[in-house]
PDB file of C-alpha atoms in Angstrom:
ATOM      1  CA  UNK A1313     -28.103   9.351   1.691  1.00  0.00           C
ATOM      2  CA  UNK A1314     -27.678  11.904   4.623  1.00  0.00           C
ATOM      3  CA  UNK A1315     -25.316  13.626   6.500  1.00  0.00           C
ATOM      4  CA  UNK A1316     -22.340  12.634   5.451  1.00  0.00           C
ATOM      5  CA  UNK A1317     -23.917   9.047   4.547  1.00  0.00           C
ATOM      6  CA  UNK A1318     -26.727   9.432   7.237  1.00  0.00           C
ATOM      7  CA  UNK A1319     -26.704   5.622   7.622  1.00  0.00           C
ATOM      8  CA  UNK A1320     -25.439   4.768   4.844  1.00  0.00           C
ATOM      9  CA  UNK A1321     -28.573   4.947   2.557  1.00  0.00           C
ATOM     10  CA  UNK A1322     -27.625   5.617  -0.928  1.00  0.00           C
ATOM     11  CA  UNK A1323     -28.199   8.876  -2.951  1.00  0.00           C
ATOM     12  CA  UNK A1324     -29.305   8.319  -5.997  1.00  0.00           C
ATOM     13  CA  UNK A1325     -28.843  10.954  -9.267  1.00  0.00           C
ATOM     14  CA  UNK A1326     -30.630  10.767 -12.837  1.00  0.00           C
ATOM     15  CA  UNK A1327     -29.782  13.346 -15.290  1.00  0.00           C
ATOM     16  CA  UNK A1328     -28.010  15.110 -12.672  1.00  0.00           C
ATOM     17  CA  UNK A1329     -30.705  15.231 -10.025  1.00  0.00           C
ATOM     18  CA  UNK A1330     -30.482  13.453  -6.282  1.00  0.00           C
ATOM     19  CA  UNK A1331     -32.751  11.256  -5.507  1.00  0.00           C
ATOM     20  CA  UNK A1332     -32.816  11.749  -1.738  1.00  0.00           C
ATOM     21  CA  UNK A1333     -34.033   8.899   0.631  1.00  0.00           C
ATOM     22  CA  UNK A1334     -35.322   9.702   3.589  1.00  0.00           C
ATOM     23  CA  UNK A1335     -33.182   8.698   6.772  1.00  0.00           C
ATOM     24  CA  UNK A1336     -36.057   7.139   9.092  1.00  0.00           C
ATOM     25  CA  UNK A1337     -36.650   5.086   5.932  1.00  0.00           C
ATOM     26  CA  UNK A1338     -32.792   3.693   6.249  1.00  0.00           C
ATOM     27  CA  UNK A1339     -33.286   3.321   9.773  1.00  0.00           C
ATOM     28  CA  UNK A1340     -36.159   1.400   9.403  1.00  0.00           C
ATOM     29  CA  UNK A1341     -35.208  -0.817   6.575  1.00  0.00           C
ATOM     30  CA  UNK A1342     -31.716  -1.745   8.443  1.00  0.00           C
ATOM     31  CA  UNK A1343     -34.274  -2.631  11.265  1.00  0.00           C
ATOM     32  CA  UNK A1344     -37.456  -4.331  10.057  1.00  0.00           C
ATOM     33  CA  UNK A1345     -35.026  -6.433   7.685  1.00  0.00           C
ATOM     34  CA  UNK A1346     -32.546  -7.361   9.842  1.00  0.00           C
ATOM     35  CA  UNK A1347     -29.363  -5.491   7.654  1.00  0.00           C
ATOM     36  CA  UNK A1348     -26.384  -3.891   9.401  1.00  0.00           C
ATOM     37  CA  UNK A1349     -24.099  -1.327   8.549  1.00  0.00           C
ATOM     38  CA  UNK A1350     -20.520  -1.983   8.291  1.00  0.00           C
ATOM     39  CA  UNK A1351     -17.160   0.472   8.187  1.00  0.00           C
ATOM     40  CA  UNK A1352     -13.878  -0.060   7.272  1.00  0.00           C
ATOM     41  CA  UNK A1353     -11.666   2.767   7.796  1.00  0.00           C
ATOM     42  CA  UNK A1354      -8.011   2.767   6.229  1.00  0.00           C
ATOM     43  CA  UNK A1355      -5.070   4.917   7.436  1.00  0.00           C
ATOM     44  CA  UNK A1356      -2.184   3.537   4.929  1.00  0.00           C
ATOM     45  CA  UNK A1357       0.735   5.302   5.326  1.00  0.00           C
ATOM     46  CA  UNK A1358       3.174   5.438   8.493  1.00  0.00           C
ATOM     47  CA  UNK A1359       5.688   7.725   9.667  1.00  0.00           C
ATOM     48  CA  UNK A1360       5.676  11.071  11.805  1.00  0.00           C
ATOM     49  CA  UNK A1361       5.578  13.088   8.501  1.00  0.00           C
ATOM     50  CA  UNK A1362       2.090  11.677   7.614  1.00  0.00           C
ATOM     51  CA  UNK A1363       0.715  12.505  10.597  1.00  0.00           C
ATOM     52  CA  UNK A1364      -2.496  13.677   9.142  1.00  0.00           C
ATOM     53  CA  UNK A1365      -3.361   9.921   7.708  1.00  0.00           C
ATOM     54  CA  UNK A1366      -3.541   8.584  11.251  1.00  0.00           C
ATOM     55  CA  UNK A1367      -5.509  12.187  12.486  1.00  0.00           C
ATOM     56  CA  UNK A1368      -8.351  11.838   9.822  1.00  0.00           C
ATOM     57  CA  UNK A1369      -9.103   8.246  10.381  1.00  0.00           C
ATOM     58  CA  UNK A1370      -9.312   9.026  14.257  1.00  0.00           C
ATOM     59  CA  UNK A1371     -11.584  11.936  13.689  1.00  0.00           C
ATOM     60  CA  UNK A1372     -14.004   9.566  11.551  1.00  0.00           C
ATOM     61  CA  UNK A1373     -14.330   7.139  13.843  1.00  0.00           C
ATOM     62  CA  UNK A1374     -15.759   9.423  16.531  1.00  0.00           C
ATOM     63  CA  UNK A1375     -17.954  10.861  14.220  1.00  0.00           C
ATOM     64  CA  UNK A1376     -18.859   6.953  13.248  1.00  0.00           C
ATOM     65  CA  UNK A1377     -19.833   5.559  16.203  1.00  0.00           C
ATOM     66  CA  UNK A1378     -20.936   9.157  18.678  1.00  0.00           C
ATOM     67  CA  UNK A1379     -22.622  11.051  15.934  1.00  0.00           C
ATOM     68  CA  UNK A1380     -23.662   8.465  13.851  1.00  0.00           C
ATOM     69  CA  UNK A1381     -24.347   5.403  16.038  1.00  0.00           C
ATOM     70  CA  UNK A1382     -22.479   3.032  14.807  1.00  0.00           C
ATOM     71  CA  UNK A1383     -21.465   0.432  16.846  1.00  0.00           C
ATOM     72  CA  UNK A1384     -18.077  -0.043  17.337  1.00  0.00           C
ATOM     73  CA  UNK A1385     -18.421  -3.472  16.765  1.00  0.00           C
ATOM     74  CA  UNK A1386     -18.850  -3.426  13.166  1.00  0.00           C
ATOM     75  CA  UNK A1387     -16.339  -0.640  12.608  1.00  0.00           C
ATOM     76  CA  UNK A1388     -12.765  -2.086  11.444  1.00  0.00           C
ATOM     77  CA  UNK A1389     -10.023   0.161  11.785  1.00  0.00           C
ATOM     78  CA  UNK A1390      -6.384  -0.115  10.176  1.00  0.00           C
ATOM     79  CA  UNK A1391      -3.401   2.200  11.355  1.00  0.00           C
ATOM     80  CA  UNK A1392      -0.431   1.816  11.640  1.00  0.00           C
ATOM     81  CA  UNK A1393      -0.232   3.065  15.019  1.00  0.00           C
ATOM     82  CA  UNK A1394       2.979   4.735  15.516  1.00  0.00           C
ATOM     83  CA  UNK A1395       2.091   8.198  15.953  1.00  0.00           C
ATOM     84  CA  UNK A1396       0.095   8.787  19.558  1.00  0.00           C
ATOM     85  CA  UNK A1397       3.661   7.634  20.964  1.00  0.00           C
ATOM     86  CA  UNK A1398       6.150   8.492  17.730  1.00  0.00           C
ATOM     87  CA  UNK A1399       9.069   9.463  19.852  1.00  0.00           C
ATOM     88  CA  UNK A1400       8.635  13.344  18.300  1.00  0.00           C
ATOM     89  CA  UNK A1401       5.196  13.375  19.383  1.00  0.00           C
ATOM     90  CA  UNK A1402       5.165  16.025  22.736  1.00  0.00           C
ATOM     91  CA  UNK A1403       1.889  15.176  23.659  1.00  0.00           C
ATOM     92  CA  UNK A1404       2.116  11.298  24.108  1.00  0.00           C
ATOM     93  CA  UNK A1405      -0.430   9.201  23.673  1.00  0.00           C
ATOM     94  CA  UNK A1406      -2.282  12.333  21.659  1.00  0.00           C
ATOM     95  CA  UNK A1407      -3.369  12.777  18.007  1.00  0.00           C
ATOM     96  CA  UNK A1408      -5.649  15.898  16.885  1.00  0.00           C
ATOM     97  CA  UNK A1409      -6.699  16.641  13.600  1.00  0.00           C
ATOM     98  CA  UNK A1410      -7.037  20.385  14.467  1.00  0.00           C
ATOM     99  CA  UNK A1411      -5.071  23.163  16.089  1.00  0.00           C
ATOM    100  CA  UNK A1412      -5.409  22.926  19.842  1.00  0.00           C
ATOM    101  CA  UNK A1413      -7.912  20.177  18.814  1.00  0.00           C
ATOM    102  CA  UNK A1414      -9.195  17.431  21.370  1.00  0.00           C
ATOM    103  CA  UNK A1415      -7.552  14.179  21.772  1.00  0.00           C
ATOM    104  CA  UNK A1416      -8.647  11.853  19.164  1.00  0.00           C
ATOM    105  CA  UNK A1417      -6.699   8.614  19.897  1.00  0.00           C
ATOM    106  CA  UNK A1418      -8.638   8.544  23.295  1.00  0.00           C
ATOM    107  CA  UNK A1419     -11.580   5.543  22.515  1.00  0.00           C
ATOM    108  CA  UNK A1420      -9.765   4.481  19.476  1.00  0.00           C
ATOM    109  CA  UNK A1421     -10.128   0.417  18.598  1.00  0.00           C
ATOM    110  CA  UNK A1422      -7.386  -0.497  16.464  1.00  0.00           C
ATOM    111  CA  UNK A1423      -8.337  -3.751  14.887  1.00  0.00           C
ATOM    112  CA  UNK A1424      -4.924  -4.043  12.454  1.00  0.00           C
ATOM    113  CA  UNK A1425      -1.473  -2.210  12.904  1.00  0.00           C
ATOM    114  CA  UNK A1426       2.071  -2.562  11.834  1.00  0.00           C
ATOM    115  CA  UNK A1427       3.049  -5.309   9.683  1.00  0.00           C
ATOM    116  CA  UNK A1428      -0.806  -6.144   9.463  1.00  0.00           C
ATOM    117  CA  UNK A1429      -2.080  -2.586   7.268  1.00  0.00           C
ATOM    118  CA  UNK A1430      -1.793  -4.420   3.787  1.00  0.00           C
ATOM    119  CA  UNK A1431      -3.316  -4.389   0.853  1.00  0.00           C
ATOM    120  CA  UNK A1432      -4.190  -7.959   1.591  1.00  0.00           C
ATOM    121  CA  UNK A1433      -5.491  -7.919   4.740  1.00  0.00           C
ATOM    122  CA  UNK A1434      -7.923  -4.599   3.700  1.00  0.00           C
ATOM    123  CA  UNK A1435      -9.250  -7.186   1.108  1.00  0.00           C
ATOM    124  CA  UNK A1436      -9.609  -9.618   3.410  1.00  0.00           C
ATOM    125  CA  UNK A1437     -11.613  -7.520   5.940  1.00  0.00           C
ATOM    126  CA  UNK A1438     -13.933  -5.917   2.956  1.00  0.00           C
ATOM    127  CA  UNK A1439     -14.763  -9.290   2.044  1.00  0.00           C
ATOM    128  CA  UNK A1440     -15.167 -11.003   5.001  1.00  0.00           C
ATOM    129  CA  UNK A1441     -12.202 -13.672   4.902  1.00  0.00           C
ATOM    130  CA  UNK A1442     -12.268 -14.663   8.169  1.00  0.00           C
ATOM    131  CA  UNK A1443      -9.344 -17.572   7.764  1.00  0.00           C
ATOM    132  CA  UNK A1444      -7.317 -15.043   5.916  1.00  0.00           C
ATOM    133  CA  UNK A1445      -6.464 -12.839   8.753  1.00  0.00           C
ATOM    134  CA  UNK A1446      -6.711 -15.482  11.402  1.00  0.00           C
ATOM    135  CA  UNK A1447      -3.846 -15.090  14.086  1.00  0.00           C
ATOM    136  CA  UNK A1448      -3.647 -11.299  12.505  1.00  0.00           C
ATOM    137  CA  UNK A1449      -4.479  -8.259  14.133  1.00  0.00           C
ATOM    138  CA  UNK A1450      -7.985  -8.827  16.138  1.00  0.00           C
ATOM    139  CA  UNK A1451      -9.163 -11.054  13.489  1.00  0.00           C
ATOM    140  CA  UNK A1452     -12.439  -9.059  12.487  1.00  0.00           C
ATOM    141  CA  UNK A1453     -13.709  -8.251   9.178  1.00  0.00           C
ATOM    142  CA  UNK A1454     -16.877  -7.158   7.607  1.00  0.00           C
ATOM    143  CA  UNK A1455     -19.463  -9.839   7.552  1.00  0.00           C
ATOM    144  CA  UNK A1456     -21.717  -7.909   5.277  1.00  0.00           C
ATOM    145  CA  UNK A1457     -25.075  -9.597   3.678  1.00  0.00           C
ATOM    146  CA  UNK A1458     -26.998  -8.695   1.190  1.00  0.00           C
ATOM    147  CA  UNK A1459     -29.265  -6.359   3.287  1.00  0.00           C
ATOM    148  CA  UNK A1460     -26.408  -4.440   4.355  1.00  0.00           C
ATOM    149  CA  UNK A1461     -25.032  -0.854   4.008  1.00  0.00           C
ATOM    150  CA  UNK A1462     -21.090  -0.979   3.824  1.00  0.00           C
ATOM    151  CA  UNK A1463     -18.764   2.225   4.266  1.00  0.00           C
ATOM    152  CA  UNK A1464     -15.200   2.362   3.086  1.00  0.00           C
ATOM    153  CA  UNK A1465     -12.549   5.793   4.202  1.00  0.00           C
ATOM    154  CA  UNK A1466      -9.544   5.561   3.052  1.00  0.00           C
ATOM    155  CA  UNK A1467      -6.691   7.949   3.742  1.00  0.00           C
ATOM    156  CA  UNK A1468      -2.980   7.644   2.232  1.00  0.00           C
ATOM    157  CA  UNK A1469      -0.873   8.750  -0.925  1.00  0.00           C
ATOM    158  CA  UNK A1470      -1.805   7.668  -4.046  1.00  0.00           C
ATOM    159  CA  UNK A1471      -0.620   7.552  -7.824  1.00  0.00           C
ATOM    160  CA  UNK A1472      -2.794   6.619 -11.188  1.00  0.00           C
ATOM    161  CA  UNK A1473      -4.719   3.471 -10.825  1.00  0.00           C
ATOM    162  CA  UNK A1474      -3.135   2.559  -7.278  1.00  0.00           C
ATOM    163  CA  UNK A1475      -3.589   3.454  -3.529  1.00  0.00           C
ATOM    164  CA  UNK A1476      -0.576   3.127  -1.288  1.00  0.00           C
ATOM    165  CA  UNK A1477      -0.170   1.035   2.039  1.00  0.00           C
ATOM    166  CA  UNK A1478       2.903   1.581   4.632  1.00  0.00           C
ATOM    167  CA  UNK A1479       4.574  -1.755   2.579  1.00  0.00           C
ATOM    168  CA  UNK A1480       2.323  -2.057  -0.606  1.00  0.00           C
ATOM    169  CA  UNK A1481      -0.141  -0.846  -2.836  1.00  0.00           C
ATOM    170  CA  UNK A1482      -3.846  -1.735  -3.871  1.00  0.00           C
ATOM    171  CA  UNK A1483      -4.020  -1.685  -7.486  1.00  0.00           C
ATOM    172  CA  UNK A1484      -7.361  -0.491  -9.391  1.00  0.00           C
ATOM    173  CA  UNK A1485      -7.815  -4.002 -11.082  1.00  0.00           C
ATOM    174  CA  UNK A1486      -7.512  -5.823  -7.638  1.00  0.00           C
ATOM    175  CA  UNK A1487      -9.935  -3.384  -6.144  1.00  0.00           C
ATOM    176  CA  UNK A1488     -12.119  -3.623  -9.165  1.00  0.00           C
ATOM    177  CA  UNK A1489     -11.724  -7.224  -9.247  1.00  0.00           C
ATOM    178  CA  UNK A1490     -12.999  -7.690  -5.189  1.00  0.00           C
ATOM    179  CA  UNK A1491     -15.904  -5.366  -5.988  1.00  0.00           C
ATOM    180  CA  UNK A1492     -17.243  -7.140  -8.739  1.00  0.00           C
ATOM    181  CA  UNK A1493     -16.929 -10.839  -7.033  1.00  0.00           C
ATOM    182  CA  UNK A1494     -18.866  -9.080  -3.622  1.00  0.00           C
ATOM    183  CA  UNK A1495     -21.582  -7.867  -5.655  1.00  0.00           C
ATOM    184  CA  UNK A1496     -21.745 -11.538  -7.482  1.00  0.00           C
ATOM    185  CA  UNK A1497     -21.804 -12.733  -3.889  1.00  0.00           C
ATOM    186  CA  UNK A1498     -24.485 -10.482  -2.572  1.00  0.00           C
ATOM    187  CA  UNK A1499     -21.994  -8.830  -0.035  1.00  0.00           C
ATOM    188  CA  UNK A1500     -23.850  -5.930   0.295  1.00  0.00           C
ATOM    189  CA  UNK A1501     -26.892  -3.898  -0.266  1.00  0.00           C
ATOM    190  CA  UNK A1502     -25.281  -0.572  -1.315  1.00  0.00           C
ATOM    191  CA  UNK A1503     -21.354   1.008  -0.735  1.00  0.00           C
ATOM    192  CA  UNK A1504     -20.080   3.871  -0.262  1.00  0.00           C
ATOM    193  CA  UNK A1505     -16.043   4.663  -0.541  1.00  0.00           C
ATOM    194  CA  UNK A1506     -14.830   8.805   0.535  1.00  0.00           C
ATOM    195  CA  UNK A1507     -10.905   8.256  -0.541  1.00  0.00           C
ATOM    196  CA  UNK A1508      -8.648  10.724   0.352  1.00  0.00           C
ATOM    197  CA  UNK A1509      -5.497  10.330  -2.007  1.00  0.00           C
ATOM    198  CA  UNK A1510      -3.869  12.377  -4.946  1.00  0.00           C
ATOM    199  CA  UNK A1511      -5.000  10.833  -8.118  1.00  0.00           C
ATOM    200  CA  UNK A1512      -8.012   8.550  -5.932  1.00  0.00           C
ATOM    201  CA  UNK A1513     -10.809   8.714  -8.669  1.00  0.00           C
ATOM    202  CA  UNK A1514      -8.632   6.818 -11.077  1.00  0.00           C
ATOM    203  CA  UNK A1515      -9.695   3.910  -9.056  1.00  0.00           C
ATOM    204  CA  UNK A1516     -13.222   3.932 -10.046  1.00  0.00           C
ATOM    205  CA  UNK A1517     -13.541   5.019 -13.394  1.00  0.00           C
ATOM    206  CA  UNK A1518     -14.589   1.548 -14.522  1.00  0.00           C
ATOM    207  CA  UNK A1519     -17.132   1.416 -11.543  1.00  0.00           C
ATOM    208  CA  UNK A1520     -20.018  -0.726 -13.010  1.00  0.00           C
ATOM    209  CA  UNK A1521     -23.206   1.056 -12.716  1.00  0.00           C
ATOM    210  CA  UNK A1522     -25.184  -2.108 -11.667  1.00  0.00           C
ATOM    211  CA  UNK A1523     -22.914  -2.670  -8.457  1.00  0.00           C
ATOM    212  CA  UNK A1524     -24.479   0.066  -6.462  1.00  0.00           C
ATOM    213  CA  UNK A1525     -21.393   1.371  -4.812  1.00  0.00           C
ATOM    214  CA  UNK A1526     -20.950   5.512  -4.939  1.00  0.00           C
ATOM    215  CA  UNK A1527     -17.293   6.692  -4.302  1.00  0.00           C
ATOM    216  CA  UNK A1528     -16.325  10.119  -3.396  1.00  0.00           C
ATOM    217  CA  UNK A1529     -13.015  11.019  -4.311  1.00  0.00           C
ATOM    218  CA  UNK A1530     -10.791  13.661  -2.797  1.00  0.00           C
ATOM    219  CA  UNK A1531      -9.276  14.357  -6.441  1.00  0.00           C
ATOM    220  CA  UNK A1532      -9.743  13.144 -10.362  1.00  0.00           C
ATOM    221  CA  UNK A1533      -7.353  10.255 -12.173  1.00  0.00           C
ATOM    222  CA  UNK A1534      -5.244  13.251 -13.594  1.00  0.00           C
ATOM    223  CA  UNK A1535      -4.471  15.500  -9.925  1.00  0.00           C
ATOM    224  CA  UNK A1536      -2.836  15.601  -6.368  1.00  0.00           C
ATOM    225  CA  UNK A1537      -5.364  15.895  -3.380  1.00  0.00           C
ATOM    226  CA  UNK A1538      -3.630  18.238  -0.123  1.00  0.00           C
ATOM    227  CA  UNK A1539      -2.795  18.536   3.196  1.00  0.00           C
ATOM    228  CA  UNK A1540      -3.262  21.100   5.372  1.00  0.00           C
ATOM    229  CA  UNK A1541      -3.467  22.708   8.905  1.00  0.00           C
ATOM    230  CA  UNK A1542       0.578  22.973   9.867  1.00  0.00           C
ATOM    231  CA  UNK A1543       1.729  22.622  13.403  1.00  0.00           C
ATOM    232  CA  UNK A1544       4.636  24.303  13.626  1.00  0.00           C
ATOM    233  CA  UNK A1545       4.984  22.797  17.556  1.00  0.00           C
ATOM    234  CA  UNK A1546       4.510  19.517  15.903  1.00  0.00           C
ATOM    235  CA  UNK A1547       6.518  20.185  12.705  1.00  0.00           C
ATOM    236  CA  UNK A1548       3.728  18.351  10.620  1.00  0.00           C
ATOM    237  CA  UNK A1549       0.054  18.472   9.208  1.00  0.00           C
ATOM    238  CA  UNK A1550      -2.920  17.772  11.239  1.00  0.00           C
ATOM    239  CA  UNK A1551      -5.226  16.877   8.719  1.00  0.00           C
ATOM    240  CA  UNK A1552      -6.103  16.400   4.932  1.00  0.00           C
ATOM    241  CA  UNK A1553      -8.112  19.550   3.394  1.00  0.00           C
ATOM    242  CA  UNK A1554     -10.833  17.597   1.756  1.00  0.00           C
ATOM    243  CA  UNK A1555     -11.321  15.048   4.558  1.00  0.00           C
ATOM    244  CA  UNK A1556     -11.133  17.803   6.991  1.00  0.00           C
ATOM    245  CA  UNK A1557     -14.222  19.610   5.452  1.00  0.00           C
ATOM    246  CA  UNK A1558     -16.132  16.338   5.123  1.00  0.00           C
ATOM    247  CA  UNK A1559     -15.874  16.216   8.836  1.00  0.00           C
ATOM    248  CA  UNK A1560     -16.249  19.317  10.000  1.00  0.00           C
ATOM    249  CA  UNK A1561     -19.292  19.827   7.662  1.00  0.00           C
ATOM    250  CA  UNK A1562     -20.575  16.455   9.392  1.00  0.00           C
ATOM    251  CA  UNK A1563     -19.713  17.967  13.357  1.00  0.00           C
ATOM    252  CA  UNK A1564     -21.193  21.310  12.280  1.00  0.00           C
ATOM    253  CA  UNK A1565     -24.724  19.648  10.891  1.00  0.00           C
ATOM    254  CA  UNK A1566     -24.500  17.453  13.961  1.00  0.00           C
ATOM    255  CA  UNK A1567     -27.678  16.427  15.529  1.00  0.00           C
ATOM    256  CA  UNK A1568     -29.016  17.325  12.629  1.00  0.00           C
ATOM    257  CA  UNK A1569     -27.767  14.773  10.305  1.00  0.00           C
ATOM    258  CA  UNK A1570     -30.731  14.203   8.555  1.00  0.00           C
ATOM    259  CA  UNK A1571     -30.773  17.703   7.327  1.00  0.00           C
ATOM    260  CA  UNK A1572     -28.437  17.485   4.434  1.00  0.00           C
ATOM    261  CA  UNK A1573     -28.097  14.353   1.329  1.00  0.00           C
ATOM    262  CA  UNK A1574     -24.470  13.104   0.552  1.00  0.00           C
ATOM    263  CA  UNK A1575     -24.697  14.813  -2.859  1.00  0.00           C
ATOM    264  CA  UNK A1576     -25.015  18.343  -0.787  1.00  0.00           C
ATOM    265  CA  UNK A1577     -22.275  17.825   1.321  1.00  0.00           C
ATOM    266  CA  UNK A1578     -20.491  16.865  -1.782  1.00  0.00           C
ATOM    267  CA  UNK A1579     -21.231  20.347  -2.470  1.00  0.00           C
ATOM    268  CA  UNK A1580     -20.448  21.963   0.190  1.00  0.00           C
ATOM    269  CA  UNK A1581     -17.513  20.324   0.677  1.00  0.00           C
ATOM    270  CA  UNK A1582     -16.084  21.095  -3.047  1.00  0.00           C
ATOM    271  CA  UNK A1583     -16.776  24.784  -2.068  1.00  0.00           C
ATOM    272  CA  UNK A1584     -15.248  25.062   0.687  1.00  0.00           C
ATOM    273  CA  UNK A1585     -11.860  22.796  -0.099  1.00  0.00           C
ATOM    274  CA  UNK A1586     -11.246  24.827  -3.572  1.00  0.00           C
ATOM    275  CA  UNK A1587     -11.373  27.828  -1.481  1.00  0.00           C
ATOM    276  CA  UNK A1588      -7.875  26.388   0.004  1.00  0.00           C
ATOM    277  CA  UNK A1589      -6.587  24.568  -2.589  1.00  0.00           C
ATOM    278  CA  UNK A1590      -5.006  24.757  -6.468  1.00  0.00           C
ATOM    279  CA  UNK A1591      -5.602  22.081  -8.677  1.00  0.00           C
ATOM    280  CA  UNK A1592      -7.147  19.871  -6.728  1.00  0.00           C
ATOM    281  CA  UNK A1593     -10.348  18.325  -8.469  1.00  0.00           C
ATOM    282  CA  UNK A1594     -12.874  16.832  -6.775  1.00  0.00           C
ATOM    283  CA  UNK A1595     -14.465  13.738  -7.700  1.00  0.00           C
ATOM    284  CA  UNK A1596     -17.975  11.423  -6.948  1.00  0.00           C
ATOM    285  CA  UNK A1597     -19.178   8.568  -8.677  1.00  0.00           C
ATOM    286  CA  UNK A1598     -22.579   8.106  -8.358  1.00  0.00           C
ATOM    287  CA  UNK A1599     -24.114   4.798  -9.403  1.00  0.00           C
ATOM    288  CA  UNK A1600     -27.815   4.766 -10.555  1.00  0.00           C
ATOM    289  CA  UNK A1601     -30.042   1.762 -10.738  1.00  0.00           C
ATOM    290  CA  UNK A1602     -33.715   3.174 -11.350  1.00  0.00           C
ATOM    291  CA  UNK A1603     -36.219   0.539 -12.833  1.00  0.00           C
ATOM    292  CA  UNK A1604     -34.569  -0.430 -16.220  1.00  0.00           C
ATOM    293  CA  UNK A1605     -32.146   2.187 -16.520  1.00  0.00           C
ATOM    294  CA  UNK A1606     -28.488   2.289 -15.410  1.00  0.00           C
ATOM    295  CA  UNK A1607     -26.879   5.578 -15.149  1.00  0.00           C
ATOM    296  CA  UNK A1608     -22.986   6.247 -14.069  1.00  0.00           C
ATOM    297  CA  UNK A1609     -22.967  10.042 -13.335  1.00  0.00           C
ATOM    298  CA  UNK A1610     -19.963  11.781 -12.998  1.00  0.00           C
ATOM    299  CA  UNK A1611     -19.889  15.336 -11.592  1.00  0.00           C
ATOM    300  CA  UNK A1612     -15.989  16.863 -11.837  1.00  0.00           C
ATOM    301  CA  UNK A1613     -14.937  19.639 -10.557  1.00  0.00           C
ATOM    302  CA  UNK A1614     -12.207  21.873 -11.860  1.00  0.00           C
ATOM    303  CA  UNK A1615     -11.514  24.656  -9.858  1.00  0.00           C
ATOM    304  CA  UNK A1616      -8.056  27.087 -10.059  1.00  0.00           C
ATOM    305  CA  UNK A1617      -7.271  28.743  -6.221  1.00  0.00           C
ATOM    306  CA  UNK A1618      -4.045  28.850  -4.459  1.00  0.00           C
ATOM    307  CA  UNK A1619      -2.677  25.808  -2.219  1.00  0.00           C
ATOM    308  CA  UNK A1620      -0.427  24.008  -0.188  1.00  0.00           C
ATOM    309  CA  UNK A1621       0.802  20.769   0.097  1.00  0.00           C
ATOM    310  CA  UNK A1622       0.639  17.361  -2.085  1.00  0.00           C
ATOM    311  CA  UNK A1623      -0.938  14.365  -0.001  1.00  0.00           C
TER     312      UNK A1623
END
């Protein structure tokens, strides 16, 4: 997969060596076979203190729709939407992800907000269950098929075996059960998760190597991930270190997104983040299918530097 995920064409790895997929071939596959690219973006928190989570997701939305050229019709966004016009926000209608950065709230299409940001709706959207979300938010779901590529970016708090929502939690067992059912129903061709949360690696330790799913997480199953970029004027953090690093890397290489694979971005983000953080262990699960060989290659970084604040 190229760039952050190019057009969601997956990198494979065998014996620690990535197999790069040409971006043009990926586009051709989508065009020739009628496949589509779907995106699910989730900020799982609320409250001014958690400003950074919605800021990360707004940033990701613009990267995907403006730089990767993914149609907003194929992007589903879930965020509580209590930051832009929060009473503590001196710049009403503005969300930034960097000091003196651009307004990333402008142009965002939010499909599910407030009480509709739940683990249940998340799973219904991911699996394309339109009936279950009827009358809730926009009602948009991921209508993926066996020809489609799916990218999920989740940002919030987490603990061992779970990631949090404003009111509720998504447990690893429920996620794995859902992914197994999607695989069985041929609901995707390949899938990629980018997850920013403490202990986020714990959500994917039992990924089946036959599922064609890659998960890149901000921490392993035992450690925290961290917030960064404190804005003294706003009195809150603007972003999360790992998320900012992969998005800033994508911004940096644009428009040459084909110049970098997902594995290369992993290495770049790993190095950038460890310069900033301590006790944050980054994890990537690369699921490989090659002929009759199935391999789950887990790359685990364990670096200790200096840091700031837990997600």
